[in-house]
XYZ file of C-alpha atoms in Angstrom:
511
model
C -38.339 7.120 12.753
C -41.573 9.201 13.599
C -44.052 7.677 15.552
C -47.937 8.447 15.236
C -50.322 8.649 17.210
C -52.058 10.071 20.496
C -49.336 9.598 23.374
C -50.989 8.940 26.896
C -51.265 11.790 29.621
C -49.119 11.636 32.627
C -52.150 12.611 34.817
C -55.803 11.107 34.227
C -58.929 12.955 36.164
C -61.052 10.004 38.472
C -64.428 10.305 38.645
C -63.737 12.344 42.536
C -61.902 14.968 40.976
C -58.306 14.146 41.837
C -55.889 13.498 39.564
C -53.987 9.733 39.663
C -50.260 9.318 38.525
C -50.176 7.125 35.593
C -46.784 5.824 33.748
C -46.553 7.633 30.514
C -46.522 4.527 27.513
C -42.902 4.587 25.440
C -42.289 5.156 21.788
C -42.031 1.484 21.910
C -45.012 0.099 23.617
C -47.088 2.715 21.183
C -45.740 0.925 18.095
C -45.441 -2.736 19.171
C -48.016 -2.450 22.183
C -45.734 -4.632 24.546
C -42.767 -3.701 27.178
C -39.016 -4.148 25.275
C -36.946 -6.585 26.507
C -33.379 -6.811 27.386
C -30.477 -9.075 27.009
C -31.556 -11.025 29.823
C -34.786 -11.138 28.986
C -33.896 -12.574 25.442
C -30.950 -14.592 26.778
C -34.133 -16.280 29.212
C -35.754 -16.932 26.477
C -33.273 -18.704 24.146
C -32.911 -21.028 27.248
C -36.320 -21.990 27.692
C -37.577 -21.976 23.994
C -37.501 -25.017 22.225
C -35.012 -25.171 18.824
C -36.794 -23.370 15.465
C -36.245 -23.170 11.653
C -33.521 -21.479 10.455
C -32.813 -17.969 9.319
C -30.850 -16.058 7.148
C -27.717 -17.810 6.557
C -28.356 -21.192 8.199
C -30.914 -23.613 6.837
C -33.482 -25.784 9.077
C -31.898 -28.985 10.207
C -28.542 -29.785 11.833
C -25.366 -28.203 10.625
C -23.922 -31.373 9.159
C -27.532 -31.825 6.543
C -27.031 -27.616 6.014
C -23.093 -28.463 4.828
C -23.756 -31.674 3.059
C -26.745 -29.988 0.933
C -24.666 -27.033 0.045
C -21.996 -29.081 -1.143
C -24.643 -30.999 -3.364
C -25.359 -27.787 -4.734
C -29.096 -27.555 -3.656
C -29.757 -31.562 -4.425
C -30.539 -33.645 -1.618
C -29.312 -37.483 -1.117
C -32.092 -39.813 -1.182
C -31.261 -43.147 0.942
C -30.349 -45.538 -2.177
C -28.097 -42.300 -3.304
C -29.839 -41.335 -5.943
C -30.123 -37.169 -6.411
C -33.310 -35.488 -5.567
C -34.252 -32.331 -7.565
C -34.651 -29.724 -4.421
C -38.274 -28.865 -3.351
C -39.803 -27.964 -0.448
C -38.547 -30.890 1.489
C -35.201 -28.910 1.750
C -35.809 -25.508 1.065
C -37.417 -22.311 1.768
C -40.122 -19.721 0.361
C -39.279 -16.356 -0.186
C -42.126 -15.397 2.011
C -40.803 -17.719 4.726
C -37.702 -15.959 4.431
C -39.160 -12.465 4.432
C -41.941 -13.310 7.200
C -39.090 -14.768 9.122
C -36.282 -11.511 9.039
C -38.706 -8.877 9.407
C -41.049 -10.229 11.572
C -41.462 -7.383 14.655
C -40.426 -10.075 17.035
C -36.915 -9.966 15.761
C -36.556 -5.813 16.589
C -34.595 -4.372 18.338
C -32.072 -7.100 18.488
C -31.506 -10.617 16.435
C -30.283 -13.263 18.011
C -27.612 -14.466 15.062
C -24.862 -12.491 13.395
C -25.431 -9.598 11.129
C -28.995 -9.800 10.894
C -30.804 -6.460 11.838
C -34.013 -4.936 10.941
C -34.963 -1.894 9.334
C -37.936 -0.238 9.955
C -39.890 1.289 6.857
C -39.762 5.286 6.816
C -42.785 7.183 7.160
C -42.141 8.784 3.476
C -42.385 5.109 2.035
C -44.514 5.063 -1.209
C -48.145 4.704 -0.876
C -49.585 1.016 -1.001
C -46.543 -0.475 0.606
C -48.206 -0.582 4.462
C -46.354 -2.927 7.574
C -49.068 -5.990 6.679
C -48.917 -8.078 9.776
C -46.545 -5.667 10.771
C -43.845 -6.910 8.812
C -40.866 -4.148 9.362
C -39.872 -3.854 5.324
C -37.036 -1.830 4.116
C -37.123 -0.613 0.549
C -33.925 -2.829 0.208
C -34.002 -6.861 0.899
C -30.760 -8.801 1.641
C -31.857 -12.419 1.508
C -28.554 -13.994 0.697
C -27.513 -17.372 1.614
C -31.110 -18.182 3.167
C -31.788 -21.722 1.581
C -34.594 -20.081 -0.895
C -35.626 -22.390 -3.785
C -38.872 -21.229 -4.665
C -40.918 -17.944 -4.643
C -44.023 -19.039 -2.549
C -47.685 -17.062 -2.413
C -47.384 -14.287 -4.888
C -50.060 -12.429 -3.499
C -48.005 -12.058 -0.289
C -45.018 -10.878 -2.536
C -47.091 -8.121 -4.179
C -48.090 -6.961 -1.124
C -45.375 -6.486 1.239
C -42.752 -5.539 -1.336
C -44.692 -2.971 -3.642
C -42.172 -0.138 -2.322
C -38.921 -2.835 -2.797
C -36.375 -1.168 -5.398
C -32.986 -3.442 -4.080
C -33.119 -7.350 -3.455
C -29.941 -9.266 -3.095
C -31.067 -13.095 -3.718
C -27.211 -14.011 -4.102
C -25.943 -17.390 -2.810
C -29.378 -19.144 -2.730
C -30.749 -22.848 -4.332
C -33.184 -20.913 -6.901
C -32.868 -22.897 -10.220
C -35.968 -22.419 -11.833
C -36.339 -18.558 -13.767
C -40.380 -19.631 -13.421
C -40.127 -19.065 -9.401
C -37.439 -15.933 -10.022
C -40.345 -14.594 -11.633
C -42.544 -14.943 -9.943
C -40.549 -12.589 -7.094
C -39.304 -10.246 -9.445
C -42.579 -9.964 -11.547
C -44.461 -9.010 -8.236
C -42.298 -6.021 -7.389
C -43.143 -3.792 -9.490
C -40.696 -0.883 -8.171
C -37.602 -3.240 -8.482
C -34.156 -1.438 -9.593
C -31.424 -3.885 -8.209
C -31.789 -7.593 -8.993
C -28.409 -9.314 -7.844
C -28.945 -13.536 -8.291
C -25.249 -14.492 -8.025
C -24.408 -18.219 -6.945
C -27.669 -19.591 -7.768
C -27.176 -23.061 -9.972
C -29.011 -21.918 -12.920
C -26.912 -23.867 -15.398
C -28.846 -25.010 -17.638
C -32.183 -23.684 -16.725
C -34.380 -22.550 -19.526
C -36.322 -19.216 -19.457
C -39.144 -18.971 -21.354
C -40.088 -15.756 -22.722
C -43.726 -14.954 -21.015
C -41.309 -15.301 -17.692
C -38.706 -13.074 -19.416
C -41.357 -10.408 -19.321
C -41.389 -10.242 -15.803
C -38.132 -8.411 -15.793
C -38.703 -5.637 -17.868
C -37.976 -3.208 -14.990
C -35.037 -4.161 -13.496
C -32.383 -1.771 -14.521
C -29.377 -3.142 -12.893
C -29.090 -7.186 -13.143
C -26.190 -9.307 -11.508
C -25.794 -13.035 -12.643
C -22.405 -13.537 -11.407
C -21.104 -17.470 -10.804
C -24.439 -18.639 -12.357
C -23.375 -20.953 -14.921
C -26.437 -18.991 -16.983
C -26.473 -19.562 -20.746
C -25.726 -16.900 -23.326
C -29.126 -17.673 -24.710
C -30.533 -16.427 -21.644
C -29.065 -13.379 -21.242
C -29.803 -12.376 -24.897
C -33.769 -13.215 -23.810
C -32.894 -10.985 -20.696
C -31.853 -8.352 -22.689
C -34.290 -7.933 -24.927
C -36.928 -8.341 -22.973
C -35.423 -5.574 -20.120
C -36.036 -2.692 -22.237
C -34.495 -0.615 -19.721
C -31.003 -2.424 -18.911
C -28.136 -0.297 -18.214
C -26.315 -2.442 -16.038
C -25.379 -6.397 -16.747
C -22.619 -8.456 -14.104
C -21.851 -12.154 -16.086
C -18.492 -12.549 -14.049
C -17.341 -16.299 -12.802
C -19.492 -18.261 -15.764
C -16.767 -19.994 -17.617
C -17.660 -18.223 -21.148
C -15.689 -19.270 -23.617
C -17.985 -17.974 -27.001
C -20.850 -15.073 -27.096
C -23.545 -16.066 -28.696
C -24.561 -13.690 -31.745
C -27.887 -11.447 -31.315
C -29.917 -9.898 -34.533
C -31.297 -8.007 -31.316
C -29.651 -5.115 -29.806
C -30.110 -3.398 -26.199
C -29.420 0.203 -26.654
C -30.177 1.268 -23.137
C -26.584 -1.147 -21.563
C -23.993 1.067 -20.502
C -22.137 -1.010 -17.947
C -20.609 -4.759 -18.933
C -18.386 -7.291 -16.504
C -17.465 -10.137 -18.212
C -15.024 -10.551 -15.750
C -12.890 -13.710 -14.841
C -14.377 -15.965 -17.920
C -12.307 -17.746 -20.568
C -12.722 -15.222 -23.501
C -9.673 -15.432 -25.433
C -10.561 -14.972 -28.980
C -10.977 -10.675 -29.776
C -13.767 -12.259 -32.085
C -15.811 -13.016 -29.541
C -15.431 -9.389 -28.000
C -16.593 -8.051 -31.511
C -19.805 -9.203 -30.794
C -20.527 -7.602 -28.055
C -20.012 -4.017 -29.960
C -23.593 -4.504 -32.017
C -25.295 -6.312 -29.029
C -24.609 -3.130 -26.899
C -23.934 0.380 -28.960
C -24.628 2.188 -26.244
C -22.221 0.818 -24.025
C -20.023 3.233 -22.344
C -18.066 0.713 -19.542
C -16.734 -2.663 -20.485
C -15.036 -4.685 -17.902
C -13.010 -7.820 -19.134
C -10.349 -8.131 -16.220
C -9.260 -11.704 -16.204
C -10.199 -13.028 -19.475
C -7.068 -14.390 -21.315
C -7.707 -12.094 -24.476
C -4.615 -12.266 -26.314
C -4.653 -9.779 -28.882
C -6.968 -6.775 -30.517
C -7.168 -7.864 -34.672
C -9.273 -5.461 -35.911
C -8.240 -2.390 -37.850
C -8.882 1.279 -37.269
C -11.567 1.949 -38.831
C -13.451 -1.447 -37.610
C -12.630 -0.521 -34.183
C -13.907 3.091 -34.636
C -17.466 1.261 -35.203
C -17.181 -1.150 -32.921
C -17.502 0.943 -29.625
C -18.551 4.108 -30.933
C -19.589 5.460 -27.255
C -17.126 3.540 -25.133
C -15.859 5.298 -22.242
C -13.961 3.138 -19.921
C -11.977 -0.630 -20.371
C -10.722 -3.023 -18.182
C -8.334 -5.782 -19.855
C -6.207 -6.172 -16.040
C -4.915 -9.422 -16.416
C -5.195 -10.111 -20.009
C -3.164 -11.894 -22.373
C -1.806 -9.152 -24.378
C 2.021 -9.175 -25.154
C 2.106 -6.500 -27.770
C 2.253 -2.651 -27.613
C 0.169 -2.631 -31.317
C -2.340 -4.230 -29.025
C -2.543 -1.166 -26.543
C -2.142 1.431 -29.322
C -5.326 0.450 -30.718
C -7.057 0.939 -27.814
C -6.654 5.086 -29.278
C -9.107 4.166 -32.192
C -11.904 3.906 -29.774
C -13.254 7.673 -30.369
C -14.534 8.359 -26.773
C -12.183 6.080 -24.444
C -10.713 8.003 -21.397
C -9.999 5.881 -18.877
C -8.131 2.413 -19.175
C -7.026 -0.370 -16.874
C -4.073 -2.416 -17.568
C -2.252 -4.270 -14.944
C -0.809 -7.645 -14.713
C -0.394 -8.470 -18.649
C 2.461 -10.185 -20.150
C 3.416 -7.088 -22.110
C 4.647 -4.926 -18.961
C 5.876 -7.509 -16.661
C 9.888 -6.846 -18.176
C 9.350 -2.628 -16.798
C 9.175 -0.944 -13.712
C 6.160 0.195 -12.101
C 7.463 3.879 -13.094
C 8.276 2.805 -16.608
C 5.194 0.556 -17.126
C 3.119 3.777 -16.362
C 5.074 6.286 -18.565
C 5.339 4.311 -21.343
C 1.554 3.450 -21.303
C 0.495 6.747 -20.999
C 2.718 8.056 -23.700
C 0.989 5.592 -25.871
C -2.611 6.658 -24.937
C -2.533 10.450 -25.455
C -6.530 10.587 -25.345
C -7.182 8.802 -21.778
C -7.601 10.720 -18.701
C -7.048 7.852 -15.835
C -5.316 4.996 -16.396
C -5.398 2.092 -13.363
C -7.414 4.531 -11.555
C -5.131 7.550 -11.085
C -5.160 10.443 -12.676
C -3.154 11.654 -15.964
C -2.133 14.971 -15.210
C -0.978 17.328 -18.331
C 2.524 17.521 -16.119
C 2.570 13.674 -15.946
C 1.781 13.044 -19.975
C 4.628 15.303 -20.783
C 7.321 13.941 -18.847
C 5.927 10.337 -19.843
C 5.819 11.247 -23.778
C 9.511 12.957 -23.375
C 10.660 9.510 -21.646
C 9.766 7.305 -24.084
C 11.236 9.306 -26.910
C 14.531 8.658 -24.708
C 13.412 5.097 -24.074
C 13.373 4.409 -27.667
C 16.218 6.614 -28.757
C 18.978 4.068 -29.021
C 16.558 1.208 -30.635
C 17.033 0.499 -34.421
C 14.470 2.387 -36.700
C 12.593 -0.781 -37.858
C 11.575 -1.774 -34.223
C 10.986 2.272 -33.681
C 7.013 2.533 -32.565
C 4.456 4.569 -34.835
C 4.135 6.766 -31.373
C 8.056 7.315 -31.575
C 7.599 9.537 -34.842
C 4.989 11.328 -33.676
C 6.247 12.266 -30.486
C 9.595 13.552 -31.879
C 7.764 15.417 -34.394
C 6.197 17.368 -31.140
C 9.426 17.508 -28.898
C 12.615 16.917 -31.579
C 14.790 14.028 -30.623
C 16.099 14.309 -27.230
C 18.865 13.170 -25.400
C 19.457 10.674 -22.440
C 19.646 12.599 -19.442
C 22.346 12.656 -17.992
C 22.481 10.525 -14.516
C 24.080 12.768 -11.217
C 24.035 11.124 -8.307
C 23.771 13.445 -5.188
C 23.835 10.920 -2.716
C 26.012 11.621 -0.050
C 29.364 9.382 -0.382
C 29.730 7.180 3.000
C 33.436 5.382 2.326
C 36.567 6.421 0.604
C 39.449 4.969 0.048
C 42.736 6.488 1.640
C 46.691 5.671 1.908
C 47.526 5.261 5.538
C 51.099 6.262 5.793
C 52.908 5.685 8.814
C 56.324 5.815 9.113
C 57.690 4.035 6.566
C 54.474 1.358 5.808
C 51.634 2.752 3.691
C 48.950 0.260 3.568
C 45.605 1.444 1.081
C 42.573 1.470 3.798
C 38.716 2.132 3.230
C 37.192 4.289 5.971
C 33.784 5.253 6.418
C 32.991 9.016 6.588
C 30.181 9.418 8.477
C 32.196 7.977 12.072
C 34.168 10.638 14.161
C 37.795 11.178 14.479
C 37.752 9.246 17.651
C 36.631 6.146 16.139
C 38.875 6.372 13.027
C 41.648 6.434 15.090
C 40.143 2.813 16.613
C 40.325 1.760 13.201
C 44.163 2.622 12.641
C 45.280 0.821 15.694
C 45.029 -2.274 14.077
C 46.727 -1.211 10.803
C 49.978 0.686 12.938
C 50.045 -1.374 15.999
C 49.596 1.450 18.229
C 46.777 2.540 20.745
C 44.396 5.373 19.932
C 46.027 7.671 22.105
C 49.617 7.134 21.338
C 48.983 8.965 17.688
C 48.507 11.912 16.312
C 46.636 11.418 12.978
C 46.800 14.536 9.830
C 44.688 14.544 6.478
C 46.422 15.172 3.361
C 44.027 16.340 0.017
C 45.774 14.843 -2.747
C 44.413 18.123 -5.201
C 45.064 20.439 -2.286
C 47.931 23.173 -1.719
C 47.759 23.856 2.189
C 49.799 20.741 3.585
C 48.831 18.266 6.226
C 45.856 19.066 8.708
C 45.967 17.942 11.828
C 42.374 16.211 13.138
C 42.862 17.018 16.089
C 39.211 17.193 17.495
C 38.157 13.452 17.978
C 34.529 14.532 18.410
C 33.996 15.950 14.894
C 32.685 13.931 11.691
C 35.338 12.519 9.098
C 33.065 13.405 6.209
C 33.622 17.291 7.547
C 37.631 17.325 5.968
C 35.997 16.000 2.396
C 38.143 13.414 2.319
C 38.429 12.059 -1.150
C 38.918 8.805 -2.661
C 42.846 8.754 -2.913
C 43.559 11.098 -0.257
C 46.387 10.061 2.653
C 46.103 9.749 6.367
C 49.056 10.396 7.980
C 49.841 8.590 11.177
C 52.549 10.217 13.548
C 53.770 8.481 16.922
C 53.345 10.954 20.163
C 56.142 11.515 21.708
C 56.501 11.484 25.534
């Protein structure tokens, strides 16, 4: 941060001509004209004080009325329990809330977790001064602060005329007349995010509508907010491009004469969209889109046709159907009629849960020769071969009506290729030898990777000698040299080759 301003001399002239010593002022006392104080200052402090209102993340009043009115959902309990629409009785402004987090009182340190200030830079835009000297950032985080309602508007306008971010999320604002209010008073706003607010069944009328024209990047997650609404969103926000509805319990889209060109980025994510003809209406509410996220939505099957599909999502990029409902590979191999798709997610669905990671992968991306990621990784050239030569293996033995339309194609490029065939280069670690020893011979399995020593620890029980009373010799079974003695109790079994079938050949020392 650069301070301005004249800094004080370390030596002022007196009226007598000598110079006096004078403490030069910090950085600090030139901006907030007072001494900084420590922890022990501000633990002091705390001590004496008397209680205040609450902050960010804790509501005034005790913590039991703070858990009891989030777990009414904003409403409070009057005393004959009837429900109470919230007001101001139990919440907060969004200037209280600002005034309160940036106030200069609360810098350098907050008492309270996670809640720090940043100072505006000197580069901030013109008409966006420290009023008051409020410390405002260019991004606000006012989540989980209790606010309901949007307070003065001329305050709003004129500490946040430089705001482009404000995170709003987890708050009690049900009424889009006091969202607008915020959001229609900064004008720079970019990033709107107003997840967890109850606005089920809040109605937004379209001169508030208006007031969101700017926003390009709008989050509504866990709202409960009505299709209607978001088509009035959209085409009033003539400069959209990215829309969050995740967590609302859709089960329909609503239809829309009305399209927003400008959307390129759609979650839909973890809603109750089953039906793929509720997905084709999203294709002429959005033409432009390029991203469409539907992870979790129990979609059960594409139905369209090629060439429908080819409209559809004429400039769709990217797809997310993780933890779908799909159970078909037709379903996947339509995803190719989508002319510009390159990257696909598809994890957790029915259809792959029978395969191993490995196969899941090949097989998906020798069905999708267009993408270029697929769960997030890569598809390298190297990778799509090898997958597209698999599944024409994979397939090979399967009767020709249940053959894939990929299969054809794919054998057309490569010819029809046989299994590999499986060599297993694993070192062996047991055989299976004939222990002959005088005249018993009793079939033994040995392991090959123990020394000489310890096999012969192993014998004693099957000849009823001691270790050292034996001499022990290998025979090869295919070989034409004779017995050889293993003699050297130090070296590794596995080091004569010994062979399933082979003998061990137990001879009594003699004294």
């Amino acid at each position: 941060m650069v301070i301005t301003g004249t800094s004080s001399c370390p030596m002022s002239c007196s009226q007598s001509g000598r110079f006096l010593k004078r403490p030069l002022a910090s950085p600090f006392e030139l901006l907030y004209g007072r001494q900084p104080r420590g922890l022990l200052d501000i633990a002091k402090e705390a001590l004496e004080e008397q209680p205040s209102g609450g902050t960010c993340g804790e509501d005034a009043g005790s913590h039991e009325g703070r858990v009891a009115n989030a777990e009414q959902g904003g409403w409070a309990v009057q005393r004959d329990g009837a429900m109470e629409p919230p007001g101001e009785s139990n919440g907060r402004s969004f200037v209280e809330v600002l005034s309160e987090k940036y106030s200069p009182d609360n810098f350098p340190l907050r008492r309270g977790p996670g809640m720090g200030v940043v100072v505006v830079p000197t580069a901030a835009p013109q008409g966006s001064p420290m009023k008051d000297r409020l410390n405002m950032p260019t991004i606000l985080v006012l989540n989980s602060c209790g606010i309901n309602r949007a307070g003065d508007q001329a305050e709003i306008s004129a500490f946040c005329a430089h705001v482009i971010e404000l995170d709003l999320s987890h708050n009690q604002l049900q009424d889009w007349r006091e969202i607008s209010k915020i959001v229609s008073n900064i004008p720079n706003l970019d990033f709107l995010n107003l997840s967890s607010n109850p606005l089920a069944g809040s109605r937004l009328e379209p001169r508030y509508a208006a007031g969101f024209s700017g926003v390009h990047h709008l989050v509504l997650n866990n709202t409960r907010v009505s299709w209607d609404t978001v088509l009035l969103l959209c085409r009033e926000m003539t400069q959209l491009e990215e829309l969050f509805l995740g967590l609302n319990e859709y089960r329909e889209v609503a239809s829309s004469g009305a399209a927003c060109p400008t959307l390129r980025l759609l979650h839909v994510t973890d809603n109750s969209l089953q039906d793929w003809a509720q997905v084709r209406k999203i294709g002429p509410m959005f033409p432009g889109l390029d991203t469409l996220v539907m992870a979790d939505n129990r979609l059960d099957s594409i139905q369209d046709h090629e060439d429908d599909l080819r409209r559809l999502f004429p400039k769709l990029r990217s797809i997310n159907l993780s933890n779908s409902g799909l159970n078909r590979w037709e379903d996947v191999e339509k995803l190719n009629f989508f002319p510009k798709l390159e990257e696909v997610r598809l994890q957790g669905v029915p259809l792959l849960q029978s395969y191993t990671n490995a196969e899941r992968r090949s097989l998906t991306v020798a069905q999708l020769p267009a993408i270029s990621l697929l769960n997030g990784s890569v598809v390298t050239e190297c990778e799509r071969e090898d997958a597209e030569r698999f599944f024409i293996r994979f397939h090979v033995d399967h009767p020709e009506e249940q053959l894939p339309r990929r299969y054809h194609s794919l054998v057309t490029k490569y010819g029809k290729l046989e299994p590999l065939v499986e060599i297993d280069l694993r070192p062996r670690y047991r055989a299976l030898v004939e222990v002959h020893c005088e005249d018993k011979v009793e079939q033994l399995s040995i392991r090959l990777d123990q020394t000489v020593a310890e096999l012969k620890k192993q014998l004693t029980a099957v000849v009823r000698r001691p270790s050292g009373g034996m001499r022990i010799y290998y025979i090869d079974k295919c070989g034409a040299f004779g017995p050889e003695e293993m003699k050297y109790n130090s070296r590794a079994v596995h080091s004569y080759s010994v062979q399933d079938g082979d003998q061990i050949l137990v001879v009594p020392k003699t004294k």
